[in-house]
Coordinates of N, CA and C in Angstrom, one line a residue:
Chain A
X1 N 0.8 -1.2 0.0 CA 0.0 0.0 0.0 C 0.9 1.3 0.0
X2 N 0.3 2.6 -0.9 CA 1.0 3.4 -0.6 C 1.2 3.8 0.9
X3 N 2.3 5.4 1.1 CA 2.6 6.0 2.0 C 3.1 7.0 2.0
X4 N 3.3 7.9 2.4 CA 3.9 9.4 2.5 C 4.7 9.5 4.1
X5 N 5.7 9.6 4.2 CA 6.4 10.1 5.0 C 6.6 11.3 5.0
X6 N 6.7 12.2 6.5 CA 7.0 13.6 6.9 C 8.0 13.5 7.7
X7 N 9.1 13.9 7.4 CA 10.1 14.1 8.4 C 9.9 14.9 9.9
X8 N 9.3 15.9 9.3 CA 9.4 16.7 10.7 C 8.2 17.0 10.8
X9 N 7.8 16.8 12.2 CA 6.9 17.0 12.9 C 6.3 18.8 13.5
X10 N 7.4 19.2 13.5 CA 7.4 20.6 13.7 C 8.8 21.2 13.4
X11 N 7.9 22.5 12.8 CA 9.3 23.4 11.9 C 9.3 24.5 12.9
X12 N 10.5 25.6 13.5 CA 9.9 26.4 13.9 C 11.2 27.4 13.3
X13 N 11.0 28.5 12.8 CA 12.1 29.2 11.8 C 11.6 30.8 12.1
X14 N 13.1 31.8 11.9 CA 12.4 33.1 11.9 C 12.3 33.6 11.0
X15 N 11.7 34.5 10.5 CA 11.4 35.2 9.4 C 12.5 35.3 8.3
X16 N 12.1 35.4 6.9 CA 13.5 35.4 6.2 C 14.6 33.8 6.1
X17 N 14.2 33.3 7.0 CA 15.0 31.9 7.0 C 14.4 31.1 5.7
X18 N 15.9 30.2 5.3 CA 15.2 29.2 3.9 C 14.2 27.9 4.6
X19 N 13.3 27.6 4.0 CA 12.5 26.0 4.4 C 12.8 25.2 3.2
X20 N 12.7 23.8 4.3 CA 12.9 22.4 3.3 C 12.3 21.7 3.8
X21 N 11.2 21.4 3.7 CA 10.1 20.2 4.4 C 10.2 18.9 3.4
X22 N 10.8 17.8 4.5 CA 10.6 16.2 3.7 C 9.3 15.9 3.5
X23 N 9.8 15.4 2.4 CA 8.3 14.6 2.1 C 9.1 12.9 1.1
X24 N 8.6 11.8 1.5 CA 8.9 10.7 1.1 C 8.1 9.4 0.8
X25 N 7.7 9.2 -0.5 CA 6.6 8.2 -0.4 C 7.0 6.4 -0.8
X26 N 6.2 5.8 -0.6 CA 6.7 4.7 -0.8 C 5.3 4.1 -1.7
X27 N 6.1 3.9 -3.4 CA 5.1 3.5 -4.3 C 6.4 3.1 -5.6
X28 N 6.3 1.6 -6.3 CA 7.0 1.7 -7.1 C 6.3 2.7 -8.4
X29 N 4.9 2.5 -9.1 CA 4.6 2.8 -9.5 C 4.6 4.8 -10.1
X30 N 4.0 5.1 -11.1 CA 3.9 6.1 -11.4 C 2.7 7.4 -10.7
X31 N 3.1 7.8 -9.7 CA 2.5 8.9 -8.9 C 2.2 10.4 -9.0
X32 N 0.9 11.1 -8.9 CA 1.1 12.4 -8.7 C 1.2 13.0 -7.8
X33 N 1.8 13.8 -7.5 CA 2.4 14.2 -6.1 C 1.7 15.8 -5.3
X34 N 1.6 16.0 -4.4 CA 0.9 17.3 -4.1 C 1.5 17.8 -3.0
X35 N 1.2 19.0 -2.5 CA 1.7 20.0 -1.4 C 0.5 20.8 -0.9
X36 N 0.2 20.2 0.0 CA -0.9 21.6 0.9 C -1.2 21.9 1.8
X37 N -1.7 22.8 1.8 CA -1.1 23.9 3.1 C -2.8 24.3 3.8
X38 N -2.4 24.0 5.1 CA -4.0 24.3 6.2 C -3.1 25.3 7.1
X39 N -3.9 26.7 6.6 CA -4.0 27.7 7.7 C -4.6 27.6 8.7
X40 N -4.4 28.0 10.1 CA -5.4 28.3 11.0 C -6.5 28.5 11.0
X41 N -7.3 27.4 11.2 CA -9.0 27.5 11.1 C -9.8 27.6 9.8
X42 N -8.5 27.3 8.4 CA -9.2 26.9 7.1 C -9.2 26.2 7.1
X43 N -9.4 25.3 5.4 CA -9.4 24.1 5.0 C -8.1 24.0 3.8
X44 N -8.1 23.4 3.9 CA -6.7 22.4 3.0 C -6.8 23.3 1.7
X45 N -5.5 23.8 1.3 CA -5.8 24.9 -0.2 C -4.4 24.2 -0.7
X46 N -4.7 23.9 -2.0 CA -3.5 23.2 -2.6 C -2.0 24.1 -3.2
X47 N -1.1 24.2 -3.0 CA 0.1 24.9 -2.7 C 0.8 24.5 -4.2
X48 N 1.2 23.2 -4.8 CA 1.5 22.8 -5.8 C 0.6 21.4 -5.8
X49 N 1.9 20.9 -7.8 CA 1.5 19.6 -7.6 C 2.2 19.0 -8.7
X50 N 2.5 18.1 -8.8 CA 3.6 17.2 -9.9 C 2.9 16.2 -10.1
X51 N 2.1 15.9 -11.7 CA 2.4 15.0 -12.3 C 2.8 14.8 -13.6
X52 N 3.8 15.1 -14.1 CA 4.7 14.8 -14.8 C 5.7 16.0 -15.6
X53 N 6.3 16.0 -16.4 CA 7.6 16.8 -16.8 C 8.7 17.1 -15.9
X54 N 8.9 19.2 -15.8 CA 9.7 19.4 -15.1 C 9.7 18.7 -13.9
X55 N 10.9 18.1 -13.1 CA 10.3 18.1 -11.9 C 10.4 18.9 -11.0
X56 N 11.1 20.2 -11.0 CA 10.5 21.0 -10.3 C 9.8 22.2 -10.6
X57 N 8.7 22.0 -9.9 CA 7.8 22.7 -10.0 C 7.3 24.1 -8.9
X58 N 6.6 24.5 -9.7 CA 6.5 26.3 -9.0 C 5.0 26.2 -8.6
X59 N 4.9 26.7 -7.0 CA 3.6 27.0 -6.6 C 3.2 28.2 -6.1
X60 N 2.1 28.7 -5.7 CA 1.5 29.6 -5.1 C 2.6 30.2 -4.0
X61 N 2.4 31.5 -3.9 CA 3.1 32.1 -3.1 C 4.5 31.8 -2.5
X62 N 5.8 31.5 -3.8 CA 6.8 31.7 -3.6 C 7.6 29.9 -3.3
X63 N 6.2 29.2 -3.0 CA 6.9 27.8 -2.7 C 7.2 27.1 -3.8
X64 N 8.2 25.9 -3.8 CA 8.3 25.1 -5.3 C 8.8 23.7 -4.4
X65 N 8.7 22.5 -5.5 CA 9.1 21.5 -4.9 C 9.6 20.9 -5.7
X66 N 10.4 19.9 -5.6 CA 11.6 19.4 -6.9 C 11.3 17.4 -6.2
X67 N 10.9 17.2 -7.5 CA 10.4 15.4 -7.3 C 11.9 14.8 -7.8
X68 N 12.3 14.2 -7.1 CA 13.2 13.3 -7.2 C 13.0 11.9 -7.3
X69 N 12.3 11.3 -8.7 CA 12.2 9.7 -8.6 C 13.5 8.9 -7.8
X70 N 14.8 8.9 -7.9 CA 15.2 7.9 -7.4 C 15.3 7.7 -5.9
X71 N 15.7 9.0 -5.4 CA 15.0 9.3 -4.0 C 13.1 9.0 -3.6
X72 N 11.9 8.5 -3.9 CA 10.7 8.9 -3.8 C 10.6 9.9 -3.3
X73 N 11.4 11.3 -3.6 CA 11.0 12.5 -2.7 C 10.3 13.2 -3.5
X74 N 9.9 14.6 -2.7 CA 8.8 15.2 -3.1 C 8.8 16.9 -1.9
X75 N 10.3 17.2 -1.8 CA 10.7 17.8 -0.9 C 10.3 19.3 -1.1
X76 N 9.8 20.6 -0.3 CA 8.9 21.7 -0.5 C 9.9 22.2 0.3
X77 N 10.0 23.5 -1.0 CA 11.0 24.6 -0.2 C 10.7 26.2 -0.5
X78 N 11.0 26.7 0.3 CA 10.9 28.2 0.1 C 12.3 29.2 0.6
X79 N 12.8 29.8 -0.6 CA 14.0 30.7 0.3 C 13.8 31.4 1.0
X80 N 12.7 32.0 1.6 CA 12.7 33.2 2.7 C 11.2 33.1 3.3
X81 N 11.1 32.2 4.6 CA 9.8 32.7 4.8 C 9.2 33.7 5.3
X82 N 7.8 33.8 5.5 CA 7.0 35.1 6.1 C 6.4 34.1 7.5
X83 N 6.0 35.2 8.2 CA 5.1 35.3 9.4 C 3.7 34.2 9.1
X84 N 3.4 34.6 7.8 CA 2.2 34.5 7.2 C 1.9 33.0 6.8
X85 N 3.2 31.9 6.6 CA 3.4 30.7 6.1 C 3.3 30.0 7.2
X86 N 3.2 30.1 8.3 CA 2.6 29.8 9.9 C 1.5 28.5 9.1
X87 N 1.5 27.9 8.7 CA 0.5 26.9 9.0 C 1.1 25.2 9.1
X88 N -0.3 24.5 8.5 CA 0.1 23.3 8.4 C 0.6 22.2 7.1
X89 N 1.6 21.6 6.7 CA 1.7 21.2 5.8 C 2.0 19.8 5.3
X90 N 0.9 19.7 4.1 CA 0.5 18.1 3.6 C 1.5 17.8 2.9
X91 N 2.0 16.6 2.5 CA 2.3 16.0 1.5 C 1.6 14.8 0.9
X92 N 0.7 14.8 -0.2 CA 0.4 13.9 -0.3 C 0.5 13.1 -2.1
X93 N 0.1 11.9 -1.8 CA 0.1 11.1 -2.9 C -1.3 10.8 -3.7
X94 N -1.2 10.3 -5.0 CA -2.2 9.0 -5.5 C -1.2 8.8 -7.0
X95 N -2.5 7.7 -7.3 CA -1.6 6.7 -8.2 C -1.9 7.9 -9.6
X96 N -1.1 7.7 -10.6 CA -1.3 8.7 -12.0 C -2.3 8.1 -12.8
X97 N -3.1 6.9 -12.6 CA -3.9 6.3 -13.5 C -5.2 7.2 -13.2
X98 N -5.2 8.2 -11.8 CA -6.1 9.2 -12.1 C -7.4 9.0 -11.2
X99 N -8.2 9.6 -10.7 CA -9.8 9.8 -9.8 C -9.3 8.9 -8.7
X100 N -8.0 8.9 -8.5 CA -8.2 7.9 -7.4 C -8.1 8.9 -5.8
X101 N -8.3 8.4 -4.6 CA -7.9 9.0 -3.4 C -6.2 9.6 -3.1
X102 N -6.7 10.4 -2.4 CA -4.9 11.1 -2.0 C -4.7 10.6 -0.8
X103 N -4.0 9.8 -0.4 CA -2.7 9.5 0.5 C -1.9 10.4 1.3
X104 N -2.8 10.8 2.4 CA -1.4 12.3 3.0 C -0.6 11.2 4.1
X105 N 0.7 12.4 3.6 CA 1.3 12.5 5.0 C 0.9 13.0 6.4
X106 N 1.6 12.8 7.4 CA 1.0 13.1 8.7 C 1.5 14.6 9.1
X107 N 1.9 15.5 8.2 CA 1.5 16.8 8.2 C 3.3 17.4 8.9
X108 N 3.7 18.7 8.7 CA 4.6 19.4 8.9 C 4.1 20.7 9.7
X109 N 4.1 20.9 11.6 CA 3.3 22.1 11.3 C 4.6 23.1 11.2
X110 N 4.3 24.6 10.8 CA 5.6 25.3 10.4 C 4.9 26.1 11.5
X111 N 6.2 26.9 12.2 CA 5.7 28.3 12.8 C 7.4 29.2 12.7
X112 N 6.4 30.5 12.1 CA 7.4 31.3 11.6 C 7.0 32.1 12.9
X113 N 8.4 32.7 13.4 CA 8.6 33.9 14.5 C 9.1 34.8 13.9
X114 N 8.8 36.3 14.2 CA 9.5 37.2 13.9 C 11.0 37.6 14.8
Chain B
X1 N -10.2 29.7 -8.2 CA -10.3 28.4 -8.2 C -12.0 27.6 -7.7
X2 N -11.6 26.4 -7.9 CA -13.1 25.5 -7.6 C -13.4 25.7 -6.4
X3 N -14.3 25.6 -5.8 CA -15.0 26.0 -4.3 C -15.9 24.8 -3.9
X4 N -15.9 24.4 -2.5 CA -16.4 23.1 -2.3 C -17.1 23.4 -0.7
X5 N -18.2 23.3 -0.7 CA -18.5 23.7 0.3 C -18.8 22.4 1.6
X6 N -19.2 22.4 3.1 CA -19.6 21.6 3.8 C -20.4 22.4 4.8
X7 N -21.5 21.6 4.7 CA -22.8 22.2 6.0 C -23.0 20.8 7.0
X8 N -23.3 21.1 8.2 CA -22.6 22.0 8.6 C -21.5 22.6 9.0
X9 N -20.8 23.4 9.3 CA -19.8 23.6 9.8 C -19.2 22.8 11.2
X10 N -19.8 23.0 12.0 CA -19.9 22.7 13.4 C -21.1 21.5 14.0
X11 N -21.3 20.6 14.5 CA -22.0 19.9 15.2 C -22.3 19.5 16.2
X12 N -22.9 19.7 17.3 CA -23.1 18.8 18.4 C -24.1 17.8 18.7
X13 N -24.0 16.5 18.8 CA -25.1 16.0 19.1 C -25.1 14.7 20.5
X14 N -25.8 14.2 20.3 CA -26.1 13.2 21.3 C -25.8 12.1 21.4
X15 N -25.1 11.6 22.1 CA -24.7 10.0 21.4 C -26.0 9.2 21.0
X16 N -26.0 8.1 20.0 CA -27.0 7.5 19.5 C -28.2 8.1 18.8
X17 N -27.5 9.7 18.1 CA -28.3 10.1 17.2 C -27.6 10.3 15.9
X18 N -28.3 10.7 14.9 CA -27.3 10.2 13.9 C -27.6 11.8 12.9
X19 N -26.3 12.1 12.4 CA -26.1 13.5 11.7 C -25.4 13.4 10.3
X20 N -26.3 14.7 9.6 CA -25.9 14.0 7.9 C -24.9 15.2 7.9
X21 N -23.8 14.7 7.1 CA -23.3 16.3 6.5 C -23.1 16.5 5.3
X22 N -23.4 17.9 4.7 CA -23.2 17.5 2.9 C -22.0 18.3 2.5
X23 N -21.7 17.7 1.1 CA -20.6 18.7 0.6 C -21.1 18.8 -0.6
X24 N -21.1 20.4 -1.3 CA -21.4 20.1 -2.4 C -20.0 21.3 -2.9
X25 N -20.4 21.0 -4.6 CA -19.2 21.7 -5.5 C -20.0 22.4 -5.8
X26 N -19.5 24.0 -5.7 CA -20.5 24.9 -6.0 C -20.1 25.5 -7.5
X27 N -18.9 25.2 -8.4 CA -18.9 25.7 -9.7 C -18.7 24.5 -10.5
X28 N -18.4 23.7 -10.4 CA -18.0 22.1 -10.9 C -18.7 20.9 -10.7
X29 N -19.3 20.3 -12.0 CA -19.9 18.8 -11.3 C -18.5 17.6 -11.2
X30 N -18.8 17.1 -9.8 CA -18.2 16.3 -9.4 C -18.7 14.7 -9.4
X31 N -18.2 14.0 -10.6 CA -18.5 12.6 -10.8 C -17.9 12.0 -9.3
X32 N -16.9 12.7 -8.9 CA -16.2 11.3 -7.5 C -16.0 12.4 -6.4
X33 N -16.7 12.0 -5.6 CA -16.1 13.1 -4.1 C -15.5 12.0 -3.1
X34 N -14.3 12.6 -2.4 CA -14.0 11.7 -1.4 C -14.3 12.4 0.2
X35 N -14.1 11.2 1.3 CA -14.6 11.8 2.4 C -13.3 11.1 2.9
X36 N -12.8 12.0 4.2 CA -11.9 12.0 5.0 C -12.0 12.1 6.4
X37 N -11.6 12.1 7.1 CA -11.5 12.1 8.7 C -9.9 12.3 9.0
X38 N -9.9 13.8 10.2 CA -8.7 14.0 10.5 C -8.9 14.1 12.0
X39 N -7.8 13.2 13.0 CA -7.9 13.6 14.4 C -6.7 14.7 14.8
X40 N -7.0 15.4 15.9 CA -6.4 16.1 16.1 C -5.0 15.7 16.5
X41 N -4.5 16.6 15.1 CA -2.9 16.7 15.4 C -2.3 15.6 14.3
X42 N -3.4 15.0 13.8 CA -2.7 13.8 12.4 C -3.2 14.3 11.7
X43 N -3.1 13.6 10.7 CA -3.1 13.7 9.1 C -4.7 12.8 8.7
X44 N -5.1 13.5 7.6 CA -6.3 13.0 7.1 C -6.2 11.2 6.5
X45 N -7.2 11.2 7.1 CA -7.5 9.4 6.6 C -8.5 9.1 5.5
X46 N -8.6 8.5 4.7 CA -9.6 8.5 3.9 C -10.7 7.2 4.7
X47 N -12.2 8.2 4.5 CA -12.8 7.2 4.6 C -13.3 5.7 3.6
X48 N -14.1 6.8 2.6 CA -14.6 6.2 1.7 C -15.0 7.2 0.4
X49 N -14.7 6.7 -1.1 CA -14.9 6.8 -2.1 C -16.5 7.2 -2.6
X50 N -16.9 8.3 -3.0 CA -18.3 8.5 -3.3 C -18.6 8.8 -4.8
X51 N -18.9 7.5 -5.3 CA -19.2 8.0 -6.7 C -20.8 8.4 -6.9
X52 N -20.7 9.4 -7.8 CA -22.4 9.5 -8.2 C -23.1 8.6 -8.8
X53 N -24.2 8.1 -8.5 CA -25.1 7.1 -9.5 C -24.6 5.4 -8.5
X54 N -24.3 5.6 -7.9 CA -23.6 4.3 -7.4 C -22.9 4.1 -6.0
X55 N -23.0 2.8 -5.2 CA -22.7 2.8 -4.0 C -21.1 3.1 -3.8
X56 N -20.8 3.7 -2.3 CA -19.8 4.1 -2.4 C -18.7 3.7 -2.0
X57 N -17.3 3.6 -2.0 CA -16.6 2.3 -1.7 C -15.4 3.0 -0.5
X58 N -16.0 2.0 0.2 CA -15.3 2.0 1.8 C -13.9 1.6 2.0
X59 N -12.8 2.4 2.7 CA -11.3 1.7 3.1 C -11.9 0.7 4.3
X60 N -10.6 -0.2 4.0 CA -10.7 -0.8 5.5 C -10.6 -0.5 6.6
X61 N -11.7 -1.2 7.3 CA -11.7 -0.9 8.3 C -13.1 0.6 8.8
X62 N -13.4 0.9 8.1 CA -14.7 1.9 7.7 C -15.7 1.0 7.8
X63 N -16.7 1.2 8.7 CA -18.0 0.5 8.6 C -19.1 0.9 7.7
X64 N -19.2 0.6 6.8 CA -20.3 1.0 5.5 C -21.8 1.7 6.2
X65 N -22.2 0.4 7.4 CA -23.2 0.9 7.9 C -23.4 1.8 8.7
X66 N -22.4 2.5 9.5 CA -22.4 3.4 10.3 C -22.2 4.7 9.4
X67 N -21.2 4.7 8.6 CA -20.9 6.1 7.6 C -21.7 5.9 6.1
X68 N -22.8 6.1 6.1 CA -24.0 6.3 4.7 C -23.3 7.4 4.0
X69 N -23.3 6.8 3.5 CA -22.6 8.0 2.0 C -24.0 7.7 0.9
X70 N -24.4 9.3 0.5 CA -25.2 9.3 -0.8 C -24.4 10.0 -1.8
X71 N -24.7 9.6 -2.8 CA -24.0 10.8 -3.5 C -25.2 10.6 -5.2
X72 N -25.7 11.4 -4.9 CA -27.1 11.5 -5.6 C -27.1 13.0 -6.7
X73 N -26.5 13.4 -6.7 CA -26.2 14.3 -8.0 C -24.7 14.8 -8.0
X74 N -24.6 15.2 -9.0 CA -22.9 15.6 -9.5 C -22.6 16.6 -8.3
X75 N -23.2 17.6 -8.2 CA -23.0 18.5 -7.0 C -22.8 18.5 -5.4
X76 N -23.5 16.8 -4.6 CA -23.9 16.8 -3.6 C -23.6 15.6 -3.4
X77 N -22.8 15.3 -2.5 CA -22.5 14.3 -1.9 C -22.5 14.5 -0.3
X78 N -23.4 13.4 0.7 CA -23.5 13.3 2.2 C -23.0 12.2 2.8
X79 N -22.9 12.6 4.2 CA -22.1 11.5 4.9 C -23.1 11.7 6.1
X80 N -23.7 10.9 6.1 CA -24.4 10.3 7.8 C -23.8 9.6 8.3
X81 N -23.7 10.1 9.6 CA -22.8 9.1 10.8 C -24.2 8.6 12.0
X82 N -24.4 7.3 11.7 CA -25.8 7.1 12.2 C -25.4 6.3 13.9
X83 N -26.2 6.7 14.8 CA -26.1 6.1 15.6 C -24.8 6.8 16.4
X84 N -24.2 7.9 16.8 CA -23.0 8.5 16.7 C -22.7 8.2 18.3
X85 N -21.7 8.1 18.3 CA -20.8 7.9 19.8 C -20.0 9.1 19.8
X86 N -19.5 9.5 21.0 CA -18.1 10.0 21.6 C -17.0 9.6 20.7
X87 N -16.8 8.3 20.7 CA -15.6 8.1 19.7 C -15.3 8.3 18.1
X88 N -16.5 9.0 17.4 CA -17.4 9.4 16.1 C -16.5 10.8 16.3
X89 N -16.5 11.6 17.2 CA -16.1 12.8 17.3 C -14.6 13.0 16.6
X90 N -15.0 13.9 15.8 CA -13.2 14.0 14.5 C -14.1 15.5 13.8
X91 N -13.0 15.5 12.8 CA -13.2 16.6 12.1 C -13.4 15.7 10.4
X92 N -14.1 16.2 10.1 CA -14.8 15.6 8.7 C -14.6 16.1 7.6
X93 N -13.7 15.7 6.4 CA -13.5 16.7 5.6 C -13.9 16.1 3.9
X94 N -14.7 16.7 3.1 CA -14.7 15.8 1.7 C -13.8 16.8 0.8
X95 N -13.8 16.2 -0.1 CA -13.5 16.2 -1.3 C -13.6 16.0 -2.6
X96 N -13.6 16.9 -3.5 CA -14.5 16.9 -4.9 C -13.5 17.3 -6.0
X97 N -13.0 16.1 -7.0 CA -12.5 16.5 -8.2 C -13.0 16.8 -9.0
X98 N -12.3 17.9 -9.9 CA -12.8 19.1 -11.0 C -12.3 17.5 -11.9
X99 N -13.2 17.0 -13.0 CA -12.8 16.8 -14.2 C -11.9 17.3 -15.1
X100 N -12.7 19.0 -15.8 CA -12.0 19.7 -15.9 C -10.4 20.0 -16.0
X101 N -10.1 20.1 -14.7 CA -8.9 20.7 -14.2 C -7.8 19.9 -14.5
X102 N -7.5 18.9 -15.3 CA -6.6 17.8 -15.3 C -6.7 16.7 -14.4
X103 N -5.9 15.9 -14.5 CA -5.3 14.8 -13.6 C -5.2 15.0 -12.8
X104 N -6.8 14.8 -12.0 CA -7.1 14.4 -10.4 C -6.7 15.7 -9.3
X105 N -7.3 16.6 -9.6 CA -6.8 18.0 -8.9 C -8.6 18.2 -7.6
X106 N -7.9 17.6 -6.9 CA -9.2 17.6 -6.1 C -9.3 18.8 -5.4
X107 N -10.4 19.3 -4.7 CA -10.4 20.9 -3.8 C -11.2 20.2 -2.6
X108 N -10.6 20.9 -1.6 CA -11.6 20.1 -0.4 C -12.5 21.0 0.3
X109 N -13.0 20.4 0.6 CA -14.1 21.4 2.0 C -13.9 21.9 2.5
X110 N -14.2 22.9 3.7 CA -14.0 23.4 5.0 C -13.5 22.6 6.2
X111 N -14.1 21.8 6.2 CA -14.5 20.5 7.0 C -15.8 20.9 7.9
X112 N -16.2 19.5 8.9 CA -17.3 19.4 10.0 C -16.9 18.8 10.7
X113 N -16.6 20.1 11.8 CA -16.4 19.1 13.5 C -17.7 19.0 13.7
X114 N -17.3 17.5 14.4 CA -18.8 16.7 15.2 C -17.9 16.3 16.6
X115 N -18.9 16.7 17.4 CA -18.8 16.2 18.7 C -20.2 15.4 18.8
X116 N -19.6 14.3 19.7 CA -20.8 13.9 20.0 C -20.9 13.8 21.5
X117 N -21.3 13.9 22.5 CA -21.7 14.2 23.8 C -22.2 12.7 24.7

């Protein structure tokens, strides 16, 4: 069965600092990959998402993630965070044959200090 | 982007009564909505698969008969948790793919906390 690994359980960084949240799945097959982000007291808004070409890819507000098949990674980075990036962060999976369920990881929470 | 709503927001009820919640897609018909369950402080679980026109297909370990999934037009898909316990109590979240939008770009709900009492 698939899986998504999160390395870290909690991030805590000050402002301006670079982020690199693991993300690691375990699927031999061909996967699309995702990144999302739960603010405080929202619902899940999708950040990026990889299924296929470049592999790294550019998302919403400054984040990008770079898929590494031989690694299963699926690692989310940003060079300089804000205050504002304070939330919670998904990694998740499903298979590329498509309509199927997403597979999260057990979440990264970030908190940015000024 | 696509917008996916869930009513209600909030719940309380009684143990051994039973509460529906809907989601619908408010700009997109959605042939497959999924339902989730997140406890505090993990990561979302999938419940069960909700296709339109057809019964819906349960992970293991999901009791079919306790979590009633309808999903009765492209727009609306519900989750009844019948008969509800204290241990029922989570945060409920669905989800609805845009066709549309490429390869499986799903948008999720708000969610529904349920407490049950």
């Amino acid at each position: 069965a698939q899986s998504v690994s999160q390395h870290n359980h909690h991030v805590i960084l000050s402002e301006a600092a670079s982020l690199e949240l693991g993300c690691n799945y375990s699927y031999g097959g061909t996967v699309n990959l995702f990144w999302y982000v739960q603010y405080p007291g929202q619902h899940l808004q999708l950040l990026l998402k990889y299924f296929s070409g470049d592999p790294l890819v550019k998302g919403i507000k400054g984040f990008e993630a770079e898929f590494i098949k031989s690694k299963f990674s699926f690692n989310l980075r940003k060079p300089s965070v804000q205050w504002s990036d304070t939330a919670e962060y998904f990694c998740a999976v499903n298979l590329y044959s498509g309509n199927t369920p997403l597979v999260f990881g057990k979440g990264t929470r970030l908190s940015v200090i000024a | 982007g696509a917008v996916v709503s869930q009513h209600p927001s909030r719940v309380i009820c009684k143990s051994g009564t039973s509460v529906k919640i809907e989601c619908r897609s408010l700009d997109f018909q959605a042939t497959t909505m999924f339902w989730y369950r997140q406890f505090p402080k993990q990561s979302l679980m999938l419940m069960a698969t909700s296709n339109e026109g057809s019964k819906a297909t349960y992970e293991q370990g999901v009791e079919k008969d306790k979590f009633l999934i309808n999903h009765a037009s492209l727009t609306l898909s519900t989750l009844t948790v019948t008969s509800a316990h204290p241990e029922d109590s989570s945060f409920y979240i669905c989800s609805a793919r845009d066709p549309n939008m490429g390869t499986d770009t799903q948008y999720f709900g708000p969610g529904t906390r349920l407490t049950v009492l």
